PDB file of C-alpha atoms in Angstrom:
ATOM      1  CA  UNK A 222       0.000   0.000   0.000  1.00 50.00           C
ATOM      2  CA  UNK A 223       1.358   3.399  -0.982  1.00 59.00           C
ATOM      3  CA  UNK A 224       1.193   6.195   1.578  1.00 61.00           C
ATOM      4  CA  UNK A 225       0.024   9.531   0.206  1.00 74.00           C
ATOM      5  CA  UNK A 226       0.494  12.380   2.707  1.00 72.00           C
ATOM      6  CA  UNK A 227      -1.713  14.593   0.532  1.00 73.00           C
ATOM      7  CA  UNK A 228      -4.693  12.357   1.394  1.00 73.00           C
ATOM      8  CA  UNK A 229      -4.321  12.889   5.137  1.00 76.00           C
ATOM      9  CA  UNK A 230      -7.324  14.619   6.782  1.00 75.00           C
ATOM     10  CA  UNK A 231      -5.164  17.578   7.827  1.00 79.00           C
ATOM     11  CA  UNK A 232      -4.327  18.220   4.159  1.00 77.00           C
ATOM     12  CA  UNK A 233      -7.851  17.516   2.903  1.00 82.00           C
ATOM     13  CA  UNK A 234      -9.163  20.357   5.035  1.00 83.00           C
ATOM     14  CA  UNK A 235      -6.163  22.686   4.808  1.00 89.00           C
ATOM     15  CA  UNK A 236      -5.921  26.015   3.036  1.00 91.00           C
ATOM     16  CA  UNK A 237      -5.260  25.771  -0.693  1.00 93.00           C
ATOM     17  CA  UNK A 238      -1.660  26.961  -0.291  1.00 94.00           C
ATOM     18  CA  UNK A 239      -0.989  24.156   2.166  1.00 94.00           C
ATOM     19  CA  UNK A 240      -2.599  21.664  -0.195  1.00 94.00           C
ATOM     20  CA  UNK A 241      -0.432  22.835  -3.112  1.00 94.00           C
ATOM     21  CA  UNK A 242       2.686  22.505  -1.017  1.00 95.00           C
ATOM     22  CA  UNK A 243       1.698  19.065   0.294  1.00 95.00           C
ATOM     23  CA  UNK A 244       1.165  17.784  -3.249  1.00 95.00           C
ATOM     24  CA  UNK A 245       4.414  19.365  -4.485  1.00 97.00           C
ATOM     25  CA  UNK A 246       6.399  17.859  -1.619  1.00 96.00           C
ATOM     26  CA  UNK A 247       4.772  14.459  -2.099  1.00 96.00           C
ATOM     27  CA  UNK A 248       5.775  14.391  -5.770  1.00 97.00           C
ATOM     28  CA  UNK A 249       9.245  15.751  -5.001  1.00 98.00           C
ATOM     29  CA  UNK A 250       9.715  12.921  -2.532  1.00 97.00           C
ATOM     30  CA  UNK A 251       8.452  10.264  -4.949  1.00 97.00           C
ATOM     31  CA  UNK A 252      10.826  11.432  -7.659  1.00 98.00           C
ATOM     32  CA  UNK A 253      13.764  11.633  -5.243  1.00 98.00           C
ATOM     33  CA  UNK A 254      13.008   8.160  -3.899  1.00 97.00           C
ATOM     34  CA  UNK A 255      12.778   6.603  -7.381  1.00 98.00           C
ATOM     35  CA  UNK A 256      16.568   6.205  -7.184  1.00 98.00           C
ATOM     36  CA  UNK A 257      16.579   4.448  -3.815  1.00 98.00           C
ATOM     37  CA  UNK A 258      17.966   0.923  -3.819  1.00 97.00           C
ATOM     38  CA  UNK A 259      19.356   1.104  -7.351  1.00 98.00           C
ATOM     39  CA  UNK A 260      22.934   0.635  -8.431  1.00 98.00           C
ATOM     40  CA  UNK A 261      24.727   3.472 -10.190  1.00 98.00           C
ATOM     41  CA  UNK A 262      24.524   1.482 -13.423  1.00 97.00           C
ATOM     42  CA  UNK A 263      20.774   0.966 -13.041  1.00 97.00           C
ATOM     43  CA  UNK A 264      20.195   4.662 -12.339  1.00 98.00           C
ATOM     44  CA  UNK A 265      22.097   5.591 -15.523  1.00 98.00           C
ATOM     45  CA  UNK A 266      20.536   2.876 -17.697  1.00 96.00           C
ATOM     46  CA  UNK A 267      19.044   4.197 -20.911  1.00 95.00           C
ATOM     47  CA  UNK A 268      15.779   2.452 -21.777  1.00 94.00           C
ATOM     48  CA  UNK A 269      14.247   4.970 -24.195  1.00 94.00           C
ATOM     49  CA  UNK A 270      15.490   6.797 -27.267  1.00 93.00           C
ATOM     50  CA  UNK A 271      15.607  10.176 -25.505  1.00 93.00           C
ATOM     51  CA  UNK A 272      18.245  11.189 -22.939  1.00 93.00           C
ATOM     52  CA  UNK A 273      15.884  10.147 -20.155  1.00 95.00           C
ATOM     53  CA  UNK A 274      17.366   7.930 -17.450  1.00 97.00           C
ATOM     54  CA  UNK A 275      16.244   7.752 -13.837  1.00 98.00           C
ATOM     55  CA  UNK A 276      19.321   9.660 -12.705  1.00 98.00           C
ATOM     56  CA  UNK A 277      18.882  12.183 -15.509  1.00 98.00           C
ATOM     57  CA  UNK A 278      15.215  12.609 -14.631  1.00 98.00           C
ATOM     58  CA  UNK A 279      16.018  13.630 -11.056  1.00 98.00           C
ATOM     59  CA  UNK A 280      18.814  15.873 -12.321  1.00 98.00           C
ATOM     60  CA  UNK A 281      16.308  17.489 -14.708  1.00 98.00           C
ATOM     61  CA  UNK A 282      13.843  18.000 -11.840  1.00 98.00           C
ATOM     62  CA  UNK A 283      16.589  19.885  -9.973  1.00 98.00           C
ATOM     63  CA  UNK A 284      16.824  22.286 -12.911  1.00 98.00           C
ATOM     64  CA  UNK A 285      13.021  22.581 -13.012  1.00 97.00           C
ATOM     65  CA  UNK A 286      13.048  23.706  -9.373  1.00 98.00           C
ATOM     66  CA  UNK A 287      15.722  26.291 -10.141  1.00 98.00           C
ATOM     67  CA  UNK A 288      13.914  27.586 -13.247  1.00 97.00           C
ATOM     68  CA  UNK A 289      10.606  28.108 -11.467  1.00 96.00           C
ATOM     69  CA  UNK A 290      11.700  29.035  -7.966  1.00 97.00           C
ATOM     70  CA  UNK A 291      14.987  30.821  -8.584  1.00 97.00           C
ATOM     71  CA  UNK A 292      15.085  32.211 -12.122  1.00 96.00           C
ATOM     72  CA  UNK A 293      11.375  33.055 -12.205  1.00 96.00           C
ATOM     73  CA  UNK A 294      11.358  34.640  -8.744  1.00 95.00           C
ATOM     74  CA  UNK A 295      14.778  36.326  -8.566  1.00 94.00           C
ATOM     75  CA  UNK A 296      15.019  37.196 -12.296  1.00 94.00           C
ATOM     76  CA  UNK A 297      18.614  35.905 -12.286  1.00 95.00           C
ATOM     77  CA  UNK A 298      19.827  34.379 -15.545  1.00 95.00           C
ATOM     78  CA  UNK A 299      20.351  30.652 -15.962  1.00 96.00           C
ATOM     79  CA  UNK A 300      24.085  31.223 -16.314  1.00 96.00           C
ATOM     80  CA  UNK A 301      24.111  33.122 -12.981  1.00 96.00           C
ATOM     81  CA  UNK A 302      22.248  30.229 -11.354  1.00 96.00           C
ATOM     82  CA  UNK A 303      24.494  27.658 -13.015  1.00 96.00           C
ATOM     83  CA  UNK A 304      21.858  25.710 -14.916  1.00 97.00           C
ATOM     84  CA  UNK A 305      21.641  24.709 -18.593  1.00 96.00           C
ATOM     85  CA  UNK A 306      19.934  26.927 -21.135  1.00 93.00           C
ATOM     86  CA  UNK A 307      17.594  24.211 -22.399  1.00 93.00           C
ATOM     87  CA  UNK A 308      15.523  21.481 -20.750  1.00 92.00           C
ATOM     88  CA  UNK A 309      17.165  18.851 -22.970  1.00 94.00           C
ATOM     89  CA  UNK A 310      20.615  19.711 -21.571  1.00 96.00           C
ATOM     90  CA  UNK A 311      19.349  19.227 -18.022  1.00 96.00           C
ATOM     91  CA  UNK A 312      19.234  15.448 -18.591  1.00 97.00           C
ATOM     92  CA  UNK A 313      22.962  15.294 -19.425  1.00 96.00           C
ATOM     93  CA  UNK A 314      24.911  13.241 -16.920  1.00 97.00           C
ATOM     94  CA  UNK A 315      28.492  14.022 -15.949  1.00 97.00           C
ATOM     95  CA  UNK A 316      31.033  11.483 -14.705  1.00 96.00           C
ATOM     96  CA  UNK A 317      30.726  12.843 -11.166  1.00 97.00           C
ATOM     97  CA  UNK A 318      26.938  12.499 -11.058  1.00 98.00           C
ATOM     98  CA  UNK A 319      25.965   9.742  -8.652  1.00 98.00           C
ATOM     99  CA  UNK A 320      22.722   8.776  -6.994  1.00 98.00           C
ATOM    100  CA  UNK A 321      23.903  10.467  -3.798  1.00 98.00           C
ATOM    101  CA  UNK A 322      25.066  13.708  -5.443  1.00 98.00           C
ATOM    102  CA  UNK A 323      21.990  14.049  -7.649  1.00 98.00           C
ATOM    103  CA  UNK A 324      19.609  13.305  -4.764  1.00 98.00           C
ATOM    104  CA  UNK A 325      21.429  15.798  -2.547  1.00 98.00           C
ATOM    105  CA  UNK A 326      21.324  18.506  -5.221  1.00 98.00           C
ATOM    106  CA  UNK A 327      17.614  17.838  -5.725  1.00 98.00           C
ATOM    107  CA  UNK A 328      16.880  18.046  -1.995  1.00 98.00           C
ATOM    108  CA  UNK A 329      18.807  21.324  -1.781  1.00 98.00           C
ATOM    109  CA  UNK A 330      16.954  22.766  -4.771  1.00 98.00           C
ATOM    110  CA  UNK A 331      13.587  21.764  -3.278  1.00 98.00           C
ATOM    111  CA  UNK A 332      14.474  23.378   0.051  1.00 98.00           C
ATOM    112  CA  UNK A 333      15.607  26.543  -1.736  1.00 97.00           C
ATOM    113  CA  UNK A 334      12.278  26.523  -3.612  1.00 98.00           C
ATOM    114  CA  UNK A 335      10.350  26.323  -0.348  1.00 97.00           C
ATOM    115  CA  UNK A 336      12.374  29.200   1.092  1.00 97.00           C
ATOM    116  CA  UNK A 337      11.962  31.376  -1.998  1.00 97.00           C
ATOM    117  CA  UNK A 338       8.172  31.091  -1.880  1.00 97.00           C
ATOM    118  CA  UNK A 339       7.701  31.231   1.891  1.00 96.00           C
ATOM    119  CA  UNK A 340       6.926  34.942   1.982  1.00 96.00           C
ATOM    120  CA  UNK A 341       4.912  35.004  -1.240  1.00 97.00           C
ATOM    121  CA  UNK A 342       1.156  34.713  -1.636  1.00 97.00           C
ATOM    122  CA  UNK A 343      -0.459  32.550  -4.290  1.00 97.00           C
ATOM    123  CA  UNK A 344      -1.559  35.633  -6.205  1.00 97.00           C
ATOM    124  CA  UNK A 345       1.875  37.290  -6.117  1.00 98.00           C
ATOM    125  CA  UNK A 346       3.250  37.744  -9.615  1.00 97.00           C
ATOM    126  CA  UNK A 347       6.499  36.089 -10.615  1.00 96.00           C
ATOM    127  CA  UNK A 348       8.307  38.128 -13.288  1.00 95.00           C
ATOM    128  CA  UNK A 349      11.427  36.194 -14.257  1.00 94.00           C
ATOM    129  CA  UNK A 350      10.016  33.578 -16.609  1.00 91.00           C
ATOM    130  CA  UNK A 351      10.173  33.744 -20.408  1.00 90.00           C
ATOM    131  CA  UNK A 352       6.356  33.436 -20.559  1.00 92.00           C
ATOM    132  CA  UNK A 353       6.070  36.782 -18.818  1.00 94.00           C
ATOM    133  CA  UNK A 354       4.473  37.642 -15.485  1.00 96.00           C
ATOM    134  CA  UNK A 355       2.710  34.695 -13.829  1.00 97.00           C
ATOM    135  CA  UNK A 356       0.985  34.272 -10.475  1.00 97.00           C
ATOM    136  CA  UNK A 357       2.658  31.912  -8.010  1.00 97.00           C
ATOM    137  CA  UNK A 358      -0.538  29.830  -8.106  1.00 97.00           C
ATOM    138  CA  UNK A 359       0.091  29.063 -11.797  1.00 97.00           C
ATOM    139  CA  UNK A 360       3.752  28.254 -11.114  1.00 97.00           C
ATOM    140  CA  UNK A 361       2.724  25.774  -8.401  1.00 97.00           C
ATOM    141  CA  UNK A 362       0.209  24.106 -10.722  1.00 97.00           C
ATOM    142  CA  UNK A 363       2.651  23.958 -13.612  1.00 97.00           C
ATOM    143  CA  UNK A 364       5.412  22.510 -11.425  1.00 97.00           C
ATOM    144  CA  UNK A 365       3.017  19.972  -9.943  1.00 97.00           C
ATOM    145  CA  UNK A 366       1.960  18.890 -13.447  1.00 97.00           C
ATOM    146  CA  UNK A 367       5.581  18.487 -14.512  1.00 97.00           C
ATOM    147  CA  UNK A 368       6.543  16.571 -11.387  1.00 98.00           C
ATOM    148  CA  UNK A 369       3.527  14.273 -11.758  1.00 97.00           C
ATOM    149  CA  UNK A 370       4.526  13.472 -15.338  1.00 97.00           C
ATOM    150  CA  UNK A 371       8.099  12.786 -14.304  1.00 97.00           C
ATOM    151  CA  UNK A 372       6.972  10.574 -11.417  1.00 97.00           C
ATOM    152  CA  UNK A 373       5.053   8.509 -13.969  1.00 97.00           C
ATOM    153  CA  UNK A 374       8.127   8.295 -16.178  1.00 97.00           C
ATOM    154  CA  UNK A 375      10.215   7.286 -13.162  1.00 98.00           C
ATOM    155  CA  UNK A 376       7.726   4.564 -12.158  1.00 97.00           C
ATOM    156  CA  UNK A 377       7.886   3.003 -15.610  1.00 96.00           C
ATOM    157  CA  UNK A 378      11.669   3.236 -15.899  1.00 97.00           C
ATOM    158  CA  UNK A 379      12.145   1.795 -12.415  1.00 97.00           C
ATOM    159  CA  UNK A 380       9.744  -1.051 -13.163  1.00 96.00           C
ATOM    160  CA  UNK A 381      11.691  -1.886 -16.324  1.00 95.00           C
ATOM    161  CA  UNK A 382      15.017  -1.754 -14.500  1.00 96.00           C
ATOM    162  CA  UNK A 383      13.843  -3.907 -11.622  1.00 95.00           C
ATOM    163  CA  UNK A 384      12.159  -6.434 -13.919  1.00 92.00           C
ATOM    164  CA  UNK A 385      15.587  -7.103 -15.437  1.00 78.00           C
ATOM    165  CA  UNK A 386      16.872  -8.184 -12.021  1.00 69.00           C
ATOM    166  CA  UNK A 387      13.781 -10.082 -10.861  1.00 58.00           C
ATOM    167  CA  UNK A 388      14.259 -13.733 -10.070  1.00 55.00           C
ATOM    168  CA  UNK A 389      11.728 -15.890 -11.946  1.00 56.00           C
ATOM    169  CA  UNK A 390       9.454 -17.522  -9.493  1.00 54.00           C
TER     170      UNK A 390
END
């Protein structure tokens, strides 16, 4: 049975901001944890024609956090933040990327995201995104949609990886 903190009574009856944040954190955690228990080789295994690997997916999610909760809020450039110019580049793995380093970077980016939005209201306008001014509410929804998609990708990739190591019974 899968535990979903967002389904807890406290969240069901919470303010909308608290609900958004509970769902975001739940999906952040699921994506982070998709690497747990894998070998470095498994995390880097390419199973699709795109650059998508489990390790690359979590690395990409780190960039997503920085695009929406650093670049969009602070108006700093991607080069100032130290992130790739394009989403496709965010899947690129370096030799030094490991499960531990990618998970740690993702956790740090998520915490920085929480801090950057802590004093904002849902209707506050974020001005640093290429789409133009957007309310924080929209940014939360967009990020949640992206994380949900990536959690689905991660589930499928992980299932494929683990099925290769399953012992026939």
